[in-house]
GROMACS .gro file of C-alpha atoms in nm:
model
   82
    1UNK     CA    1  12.397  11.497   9.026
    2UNK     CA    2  12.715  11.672   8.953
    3UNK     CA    3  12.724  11.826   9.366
    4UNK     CA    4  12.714  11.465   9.441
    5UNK     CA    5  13.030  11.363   9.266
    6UNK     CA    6  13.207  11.675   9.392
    7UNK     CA    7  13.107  11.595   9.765
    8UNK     CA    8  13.229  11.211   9.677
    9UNK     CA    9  13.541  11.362   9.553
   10UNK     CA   10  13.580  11.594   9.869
   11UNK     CA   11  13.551  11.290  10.094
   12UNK     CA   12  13.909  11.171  10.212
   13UNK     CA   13  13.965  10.796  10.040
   14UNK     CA   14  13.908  10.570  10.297
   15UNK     CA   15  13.527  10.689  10.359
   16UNK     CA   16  13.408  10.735  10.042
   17UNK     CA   17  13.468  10.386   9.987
   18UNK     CA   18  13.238  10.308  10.290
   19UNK     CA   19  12.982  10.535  10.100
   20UNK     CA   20  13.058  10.405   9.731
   21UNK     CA   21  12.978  10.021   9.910
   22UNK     CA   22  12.656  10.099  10.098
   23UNK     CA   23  12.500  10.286   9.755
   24UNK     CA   24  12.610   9.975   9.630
   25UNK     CA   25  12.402   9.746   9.908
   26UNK     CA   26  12.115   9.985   9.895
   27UNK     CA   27  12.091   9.979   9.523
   28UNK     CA   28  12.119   9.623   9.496
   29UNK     CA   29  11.844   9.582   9.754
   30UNK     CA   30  11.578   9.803   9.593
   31UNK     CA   31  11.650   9.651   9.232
   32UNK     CA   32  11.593   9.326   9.402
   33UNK     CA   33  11.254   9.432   9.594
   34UNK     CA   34  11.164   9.577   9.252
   35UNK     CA   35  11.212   9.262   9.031
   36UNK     CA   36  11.057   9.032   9.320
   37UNK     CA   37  10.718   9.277   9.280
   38UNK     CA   38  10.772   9.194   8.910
   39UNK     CA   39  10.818   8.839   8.930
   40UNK     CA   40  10.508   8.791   9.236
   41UNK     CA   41  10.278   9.005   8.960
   42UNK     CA   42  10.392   8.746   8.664
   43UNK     CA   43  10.307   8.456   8.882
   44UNK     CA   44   9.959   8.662   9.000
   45UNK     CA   45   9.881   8.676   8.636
   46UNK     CA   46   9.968   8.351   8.507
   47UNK     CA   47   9.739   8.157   8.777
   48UNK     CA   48   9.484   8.416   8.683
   49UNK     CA   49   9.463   8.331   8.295
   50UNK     CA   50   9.513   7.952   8.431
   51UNK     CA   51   9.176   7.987   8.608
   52UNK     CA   52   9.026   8.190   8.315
   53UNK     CA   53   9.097   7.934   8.077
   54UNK     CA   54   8.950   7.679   8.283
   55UNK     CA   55   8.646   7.793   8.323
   56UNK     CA   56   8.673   7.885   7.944
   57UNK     CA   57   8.633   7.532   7.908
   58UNK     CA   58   8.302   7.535   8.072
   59UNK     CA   59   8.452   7.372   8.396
   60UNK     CA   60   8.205   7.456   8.710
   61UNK     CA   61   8.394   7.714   8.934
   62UNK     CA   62   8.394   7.396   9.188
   63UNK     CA   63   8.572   7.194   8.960
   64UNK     CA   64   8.800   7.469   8.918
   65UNK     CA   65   8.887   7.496   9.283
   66UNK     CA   66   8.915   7.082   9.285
   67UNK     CA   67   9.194   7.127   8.998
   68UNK     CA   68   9.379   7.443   9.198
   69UNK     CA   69   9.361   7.221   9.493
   70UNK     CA   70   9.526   6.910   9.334
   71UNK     CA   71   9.782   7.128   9.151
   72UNK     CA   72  10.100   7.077   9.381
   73UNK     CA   73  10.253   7.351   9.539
   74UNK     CA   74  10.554   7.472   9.365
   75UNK     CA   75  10.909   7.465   9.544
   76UNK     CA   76  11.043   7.794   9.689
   77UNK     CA   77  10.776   8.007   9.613
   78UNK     CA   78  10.830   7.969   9.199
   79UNK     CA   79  10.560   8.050   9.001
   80UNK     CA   80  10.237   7.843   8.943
   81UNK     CA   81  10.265   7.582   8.660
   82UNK     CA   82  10.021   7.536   8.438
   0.00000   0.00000   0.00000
């Protein structure tokens, strides 16, 4: 870690800029990707333990699908209400 902040240091001003910037942009990216996986598991899950407690409830599994089916579809791809 420490060679990396003496080659940053090496680098004349104007480029390591460039390179501080893109770490930034690539950084930002994968923290992104990672909380999208996060948020598309939570949403996963939460439909999951909908359908679970619905047929908890002694609901047929084709009166389950009739309920998923009139459920509207959530607005840019939130999660699924319950």
């Amino acid at each position: 870690m420490s060679s990396f902040v003496e080659l940053m240091r090496s680098v004349p001003p104007p480029f390591n800029m460039v390179v501080y910037i893109m770490l930034i942009v690539c950084g930002s990216g994968v923290l992104t990707s990672v909380f999208k996986q996060i948020r598309k598991f939570a949403c996963h899950r939460q439909e999951l333990d909908f359908k679970r407690e619905l047929l908890d409830r002694g609901m047929s599994a084709e009166e389950v699908a009739q309920v998923i089916q009139a459920t509207p579809e959530s607005d840019n791809g939130k999660c699924f209400n319950a």
